[in-house]
Coordinates of C-alpha atoms and ligand atoms in Angstrom, one line a residue:
X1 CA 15.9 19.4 -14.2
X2 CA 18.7 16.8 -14.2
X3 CA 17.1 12.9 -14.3
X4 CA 19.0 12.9 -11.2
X5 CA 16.9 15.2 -9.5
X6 CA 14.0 13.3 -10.8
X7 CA 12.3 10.6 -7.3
X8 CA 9.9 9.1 -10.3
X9 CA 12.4 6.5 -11.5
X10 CA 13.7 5.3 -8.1
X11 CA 13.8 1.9 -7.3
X12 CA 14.0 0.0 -3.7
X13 CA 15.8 -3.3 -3.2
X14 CA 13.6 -5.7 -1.9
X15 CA 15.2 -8.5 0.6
X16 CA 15.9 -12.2 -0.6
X17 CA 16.9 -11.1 -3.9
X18 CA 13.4 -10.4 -4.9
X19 CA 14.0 -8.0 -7.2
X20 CA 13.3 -4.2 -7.0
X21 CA 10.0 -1.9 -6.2
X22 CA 9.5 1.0 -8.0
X23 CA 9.2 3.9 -5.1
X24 CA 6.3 5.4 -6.5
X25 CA 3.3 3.0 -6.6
X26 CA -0.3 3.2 -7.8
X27 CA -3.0 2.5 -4.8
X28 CA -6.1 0.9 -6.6
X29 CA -8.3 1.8 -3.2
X30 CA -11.8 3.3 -5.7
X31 CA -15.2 2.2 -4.7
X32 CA -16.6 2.8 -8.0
X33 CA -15.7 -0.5 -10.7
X34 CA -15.5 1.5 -13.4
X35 CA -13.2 4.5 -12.0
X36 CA -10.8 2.1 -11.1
X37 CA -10.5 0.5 -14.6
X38 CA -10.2 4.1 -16.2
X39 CA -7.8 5.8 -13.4
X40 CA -6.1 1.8 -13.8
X41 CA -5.6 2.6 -17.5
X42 CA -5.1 6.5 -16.9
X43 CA -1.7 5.4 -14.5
X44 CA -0.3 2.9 -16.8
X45 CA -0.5 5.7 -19.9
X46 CA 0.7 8.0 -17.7
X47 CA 3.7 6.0 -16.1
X48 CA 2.9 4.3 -13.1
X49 CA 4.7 0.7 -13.3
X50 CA 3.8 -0.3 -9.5
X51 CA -0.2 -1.3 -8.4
X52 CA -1.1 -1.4 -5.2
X53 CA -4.5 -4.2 -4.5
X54 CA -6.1 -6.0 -2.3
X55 CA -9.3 -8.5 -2.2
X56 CA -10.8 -6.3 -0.1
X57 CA -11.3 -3.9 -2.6
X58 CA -13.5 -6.1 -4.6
X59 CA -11.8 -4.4 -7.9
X60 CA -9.0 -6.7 -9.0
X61 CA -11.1 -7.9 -12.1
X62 CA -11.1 -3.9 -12.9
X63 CA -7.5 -3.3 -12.6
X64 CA -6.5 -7.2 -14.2
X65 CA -8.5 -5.7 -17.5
X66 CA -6.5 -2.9 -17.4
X67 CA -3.5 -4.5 -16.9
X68 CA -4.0 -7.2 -19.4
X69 CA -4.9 -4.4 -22.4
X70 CA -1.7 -2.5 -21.4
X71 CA -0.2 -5.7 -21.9
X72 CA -2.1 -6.7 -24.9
X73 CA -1.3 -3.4 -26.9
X74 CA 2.9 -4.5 -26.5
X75 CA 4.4 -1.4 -25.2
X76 CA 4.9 -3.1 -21.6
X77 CA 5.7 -6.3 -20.1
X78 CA 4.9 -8.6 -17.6
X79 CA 8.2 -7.8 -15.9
X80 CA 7.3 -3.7 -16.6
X81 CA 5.2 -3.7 -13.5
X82 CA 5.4 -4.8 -9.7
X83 CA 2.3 -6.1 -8.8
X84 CA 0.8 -6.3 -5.2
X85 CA -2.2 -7.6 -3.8
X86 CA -3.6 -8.4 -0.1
X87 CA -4.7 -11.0 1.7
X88 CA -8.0 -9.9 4.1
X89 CA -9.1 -10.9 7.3
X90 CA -11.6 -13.7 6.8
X91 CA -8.8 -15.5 4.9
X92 CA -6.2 -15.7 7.9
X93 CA -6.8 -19.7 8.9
X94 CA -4.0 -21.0 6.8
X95 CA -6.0 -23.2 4.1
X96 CA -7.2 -20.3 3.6
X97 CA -4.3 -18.7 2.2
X98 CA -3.2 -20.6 -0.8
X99 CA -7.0 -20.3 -2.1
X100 CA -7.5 -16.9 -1.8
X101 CA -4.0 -15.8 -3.0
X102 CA -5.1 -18.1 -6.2
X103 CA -9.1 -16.3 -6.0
X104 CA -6.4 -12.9 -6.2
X105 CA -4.1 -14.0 -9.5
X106 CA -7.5 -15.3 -11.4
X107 CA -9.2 -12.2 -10.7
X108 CA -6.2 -9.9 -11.6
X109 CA -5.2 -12.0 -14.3
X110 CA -1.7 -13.0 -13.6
X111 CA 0.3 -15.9 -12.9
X112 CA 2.7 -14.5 -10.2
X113 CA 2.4 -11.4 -8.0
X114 CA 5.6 -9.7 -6.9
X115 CA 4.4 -8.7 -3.4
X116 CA 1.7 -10.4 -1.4
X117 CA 0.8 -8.9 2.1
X118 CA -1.3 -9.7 5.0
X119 CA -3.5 -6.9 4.6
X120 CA -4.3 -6.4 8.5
X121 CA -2.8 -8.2 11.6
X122 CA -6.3 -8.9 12.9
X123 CA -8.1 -12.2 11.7
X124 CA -11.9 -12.2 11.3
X125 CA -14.2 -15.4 11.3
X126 CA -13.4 -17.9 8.4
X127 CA -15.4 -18.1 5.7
X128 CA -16.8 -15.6 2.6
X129 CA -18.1 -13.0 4.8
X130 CA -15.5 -10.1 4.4
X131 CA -17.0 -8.3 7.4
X132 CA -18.6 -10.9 9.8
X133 CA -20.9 -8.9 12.7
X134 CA -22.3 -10.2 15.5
X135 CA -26.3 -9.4 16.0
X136 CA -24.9 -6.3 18.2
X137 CA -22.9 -5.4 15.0
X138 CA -19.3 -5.9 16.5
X139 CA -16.9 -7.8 14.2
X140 CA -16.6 -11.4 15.1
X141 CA -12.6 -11.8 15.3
X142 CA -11.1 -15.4 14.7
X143 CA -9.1 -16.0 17.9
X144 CA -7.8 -19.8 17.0
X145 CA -5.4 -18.5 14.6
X146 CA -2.2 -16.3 15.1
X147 CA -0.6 -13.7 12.6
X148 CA 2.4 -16.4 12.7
X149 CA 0.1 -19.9 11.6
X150 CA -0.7 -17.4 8.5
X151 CA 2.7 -15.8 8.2
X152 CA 3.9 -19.9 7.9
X153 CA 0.9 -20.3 4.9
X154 CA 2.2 -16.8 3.2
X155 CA 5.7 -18.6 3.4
X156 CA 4.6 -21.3 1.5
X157 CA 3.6 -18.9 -1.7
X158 CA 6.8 -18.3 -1.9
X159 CA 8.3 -21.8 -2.2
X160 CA 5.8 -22.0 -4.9
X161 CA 7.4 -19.5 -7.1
X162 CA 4.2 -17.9 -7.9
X163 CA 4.6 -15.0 -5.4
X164 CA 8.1 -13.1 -5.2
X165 CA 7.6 -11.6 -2.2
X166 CA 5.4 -11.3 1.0
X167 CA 4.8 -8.6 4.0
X168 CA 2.6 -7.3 6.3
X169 CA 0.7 -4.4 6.1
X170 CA -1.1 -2.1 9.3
X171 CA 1.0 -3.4 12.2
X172 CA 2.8 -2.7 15.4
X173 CA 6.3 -2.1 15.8
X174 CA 5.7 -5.2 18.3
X175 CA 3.5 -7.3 15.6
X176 CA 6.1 -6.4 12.9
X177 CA 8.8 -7.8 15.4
X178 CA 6.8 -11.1 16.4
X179 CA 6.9 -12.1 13.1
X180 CA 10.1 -10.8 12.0
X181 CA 12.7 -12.5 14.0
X182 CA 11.2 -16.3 14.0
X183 CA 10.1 -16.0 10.4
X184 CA 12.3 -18.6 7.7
X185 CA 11.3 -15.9 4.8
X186 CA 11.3 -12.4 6.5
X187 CA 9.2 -9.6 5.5
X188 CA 10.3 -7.6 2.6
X189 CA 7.8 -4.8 3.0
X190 CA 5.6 -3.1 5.3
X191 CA 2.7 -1.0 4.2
X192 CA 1.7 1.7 7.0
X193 CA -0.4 4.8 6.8
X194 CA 2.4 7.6 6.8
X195 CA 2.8 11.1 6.2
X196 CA 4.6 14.2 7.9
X197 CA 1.5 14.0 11.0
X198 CA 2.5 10.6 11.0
X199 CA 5.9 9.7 10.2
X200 CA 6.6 6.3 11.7
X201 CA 10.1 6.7 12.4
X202 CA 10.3 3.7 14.3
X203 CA 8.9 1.3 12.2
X204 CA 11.1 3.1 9.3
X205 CA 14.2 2.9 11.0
X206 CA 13.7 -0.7 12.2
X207 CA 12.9 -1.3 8.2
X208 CA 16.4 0.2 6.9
X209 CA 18.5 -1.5 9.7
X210 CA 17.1 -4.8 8.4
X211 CA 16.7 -4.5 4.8
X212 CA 13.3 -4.2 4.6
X213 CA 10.8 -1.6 2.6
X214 CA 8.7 0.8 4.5
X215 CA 5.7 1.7 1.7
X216 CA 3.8 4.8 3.2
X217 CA 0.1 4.4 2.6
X218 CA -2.3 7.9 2.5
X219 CA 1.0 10.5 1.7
X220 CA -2.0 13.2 1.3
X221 CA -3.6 12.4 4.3
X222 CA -6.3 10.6 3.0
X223 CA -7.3 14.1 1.3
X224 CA -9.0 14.8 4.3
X225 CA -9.5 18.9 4.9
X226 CA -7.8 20.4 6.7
X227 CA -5.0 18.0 6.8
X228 CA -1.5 17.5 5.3
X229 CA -2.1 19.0 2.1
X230 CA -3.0 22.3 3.8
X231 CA -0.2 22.3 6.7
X232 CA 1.4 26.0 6.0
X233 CA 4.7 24.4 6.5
X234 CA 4.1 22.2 3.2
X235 CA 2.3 24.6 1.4
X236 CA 4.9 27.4 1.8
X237 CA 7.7 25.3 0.7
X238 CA 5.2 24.0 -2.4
X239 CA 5.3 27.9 -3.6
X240 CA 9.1 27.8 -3.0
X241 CA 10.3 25.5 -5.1
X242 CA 7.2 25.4 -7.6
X243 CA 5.2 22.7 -7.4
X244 CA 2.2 21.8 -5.6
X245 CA 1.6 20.2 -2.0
X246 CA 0.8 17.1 -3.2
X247 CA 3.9 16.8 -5.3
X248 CA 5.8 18.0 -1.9
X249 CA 4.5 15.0 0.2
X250 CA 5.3 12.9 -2.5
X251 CA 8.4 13.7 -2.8
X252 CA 9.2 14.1 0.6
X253 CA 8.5 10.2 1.1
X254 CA 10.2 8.7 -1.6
X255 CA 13.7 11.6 -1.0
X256 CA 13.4 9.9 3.3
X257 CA 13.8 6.5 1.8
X258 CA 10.0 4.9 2.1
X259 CA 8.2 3.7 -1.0
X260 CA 4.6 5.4 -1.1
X261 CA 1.4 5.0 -2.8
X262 CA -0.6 7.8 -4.4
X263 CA -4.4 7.2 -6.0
X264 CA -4.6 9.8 -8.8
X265 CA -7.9 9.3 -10.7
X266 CA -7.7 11.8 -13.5
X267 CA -4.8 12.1 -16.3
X268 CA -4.1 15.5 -15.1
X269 CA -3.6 14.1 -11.2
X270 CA -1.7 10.9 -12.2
X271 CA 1.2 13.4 -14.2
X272 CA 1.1 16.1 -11.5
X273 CA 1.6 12.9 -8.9
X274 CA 4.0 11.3 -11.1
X275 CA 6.3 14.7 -11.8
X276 CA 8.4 14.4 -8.2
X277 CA 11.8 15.5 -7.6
X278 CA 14.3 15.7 -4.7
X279 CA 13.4 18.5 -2.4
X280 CA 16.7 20.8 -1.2
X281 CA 17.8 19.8 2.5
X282 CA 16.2 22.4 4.0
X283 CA 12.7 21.9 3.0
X284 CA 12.9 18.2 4.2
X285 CA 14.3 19.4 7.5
X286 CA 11.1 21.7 7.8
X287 CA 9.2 19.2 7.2
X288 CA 10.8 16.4 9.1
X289 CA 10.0 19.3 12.2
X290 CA 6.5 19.1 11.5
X291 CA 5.1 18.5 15.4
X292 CA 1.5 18.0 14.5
X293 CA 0.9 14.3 15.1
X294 CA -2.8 12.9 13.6
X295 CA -3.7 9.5 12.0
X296 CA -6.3 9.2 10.0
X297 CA -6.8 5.5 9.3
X298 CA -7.9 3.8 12.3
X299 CA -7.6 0.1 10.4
X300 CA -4.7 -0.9 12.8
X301 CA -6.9 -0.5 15.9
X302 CA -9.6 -3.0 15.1
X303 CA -8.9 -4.3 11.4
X304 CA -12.3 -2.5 10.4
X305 CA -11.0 -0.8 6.7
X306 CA -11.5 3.3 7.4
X307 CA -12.3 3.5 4.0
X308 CA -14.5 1.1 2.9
X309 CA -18.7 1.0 3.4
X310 CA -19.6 -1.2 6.3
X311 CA -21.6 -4.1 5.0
X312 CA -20.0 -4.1 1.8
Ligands
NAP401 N1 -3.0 -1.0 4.0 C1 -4.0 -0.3 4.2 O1 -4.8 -0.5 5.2 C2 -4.4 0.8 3.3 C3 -5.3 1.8 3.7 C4 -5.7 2.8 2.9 C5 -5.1 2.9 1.6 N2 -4.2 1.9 1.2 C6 -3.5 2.0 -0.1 O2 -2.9 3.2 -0.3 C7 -3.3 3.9 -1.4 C8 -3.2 5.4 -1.3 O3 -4.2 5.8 -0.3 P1 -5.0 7.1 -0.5 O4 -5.3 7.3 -1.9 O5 -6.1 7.2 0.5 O6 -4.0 8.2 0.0 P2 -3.8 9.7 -0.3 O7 -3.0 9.9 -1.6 O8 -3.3 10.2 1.0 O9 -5.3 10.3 -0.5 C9 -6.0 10.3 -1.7 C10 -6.8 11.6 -1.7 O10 -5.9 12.6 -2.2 C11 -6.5 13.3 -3.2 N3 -5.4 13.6 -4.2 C12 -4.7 12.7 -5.0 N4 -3.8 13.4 -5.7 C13 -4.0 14.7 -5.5 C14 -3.4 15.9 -5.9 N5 -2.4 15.9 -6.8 N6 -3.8 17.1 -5.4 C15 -4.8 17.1 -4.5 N7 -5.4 16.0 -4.0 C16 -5.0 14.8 -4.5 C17 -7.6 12.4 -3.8 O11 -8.6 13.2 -4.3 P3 -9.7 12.7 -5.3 O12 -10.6 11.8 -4.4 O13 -10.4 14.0 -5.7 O14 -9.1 12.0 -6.4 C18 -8.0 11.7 -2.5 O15 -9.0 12.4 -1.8 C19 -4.8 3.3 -1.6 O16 -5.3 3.4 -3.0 C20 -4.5 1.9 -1.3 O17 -3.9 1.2 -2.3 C21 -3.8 0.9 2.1

């Protein structure tokens, strides 16, 4: 295979001159503390240069130790990875921001993140209760403050110089727009479930016309049977050009121009996930005609995480 063929290495520009993304990213969304330090370490080994976080995950600590040893041992730098992380929905009140972006670095272990995002467009109550419930046990949502008054405070992180870039993350078209045009720093990414059942063509072509970075969350569906991974469309064209579905999806994202994010948790998975390469035209035009429409993250509807224990 010529490097050329090869999607592993590609890079996206990332507005404001902050730098590039490496397409393929690392999604650090793994209940279990000690399977994310050991799949944390297992992507780095393997390759992986781009980590996706978030506070909500209540792992940073576990992928800043692995981080920190990569660093430690000398064959990587700082300025080897992209690092993002996620601001939740009890943090939205803008002096809120500043502290829990800081809460974020300390746990991960850096001094500067290179992409900090709203992690939902929905803002819970205030205060250290990721998932506040009313005694009926519906979320209590913080209606005094709008996704602007925090878009304003993630602004501010980047006049500090200690965050390169910011986005949003499970939005609207509409919500992506209310924010984009009055914004003095825009957006440089958007992170949105995507997939072939779900293919967000208006939010991607929206991105592209304004310079910013769509980054497809849950490329294999979640995992969820039967789903993407099983469509016969993508598994026929897997056996076609010989590799597996997975590595089709994959690919298929990074070859329509989003950035994506894959959670591999064994070495074997993280090099099969990492070992992409440009599909011929017509398999990405049979997949492009994929009419099966299905999300399966229902985060945007209410800002309750779909994959994430209630209470927890
Ligand atoms: N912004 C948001 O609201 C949001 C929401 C969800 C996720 N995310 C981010 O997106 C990242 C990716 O999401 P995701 O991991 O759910 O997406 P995904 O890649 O669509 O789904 C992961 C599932 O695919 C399976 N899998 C992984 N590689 C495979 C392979 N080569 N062959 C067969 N199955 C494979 C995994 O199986 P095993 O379980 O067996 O390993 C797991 O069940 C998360 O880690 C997180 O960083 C963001």
């Amino acid at each position: 295979m010529k490097q050329s063929d090869s999607l592993r290495y590609r890079e996206l520009p990332l507005r404001g001159g902050a730098g590039t993304m490496p397409a393929l990213g690392f999604g650090t969304l793994i209940p279990d503390a000690t399977e994310t330090r050991n799949a944390t370490r297992t992507a780095l080994e393997a390759g992986f240069r781009h980590f996706d976080c978030a506070e909500r995950y209540r792992n940073e600590e576990q992928v800043g130790e692995a981080i920190r040893e990569a660093l430690q041992a000398g064959s990587l730098t700082r300025d080897d990875l992209f690092i993002t992380t996620k601001l939740w929905n009890n943090n939205h009140r803008p002096e809120r921001v500043q502290p829990a972006f800081e809460a974020s670095c300390d746990r991960l272990q850096l001094d500067c993140i290179d992409l900090y995002l709203i992690h939902t467009p929905y803002a819970f109550r205030p205060g250290d209760n990721q998932d506040p419930r009313d005694q009926n046990d519906n979320v209590i949502y913080d209606e005094g403050t709008t996704l602007m008054d925090t878009w304003r405070a993630m602004e501010n992180l980047v006049d500090s110089g200690k965050c390169k870039a910011i986005g949003l993350s499970d939005v609207s078209l509409d919500q992506l727009r209310t924010i984009f045009e009055p914004a003095r720093i825009k957006p440089a990414v958007i992170q949105v479930e995507s997939h072939p059942y779900l293919p967000q063509t208006e939010i991607l072509e929206f991105c592209n016309s304004n310079g910013l970075v769509t980054l497809a969350f849950a490329p294999l569906g979640h995992g969820i049977k039967p789903g993407v991974m099983e469509d016969p469309v993508i598994v026929a064209i897997a056996q076609r050009v010989d590799k597996t579905p997975a590595q089709v999806l994959l690919a298929w994202a990074v070859q329509r121009g989003t950035a994506v994010l894959t959670t591999p948790k064994t070495p074997d998975r993280s090099k099969e996930n990492l070992d992409i390469s440009a599909l011929p035209a017509d398999a990405m035009d049979e997949i492009n005609a994929i009419q099966t429409r299905q999300r399966f993250n229902l985060v945007t509807g209410t800002g309750i995480p779909g994959f994430i224990a209630k209470g927890s």
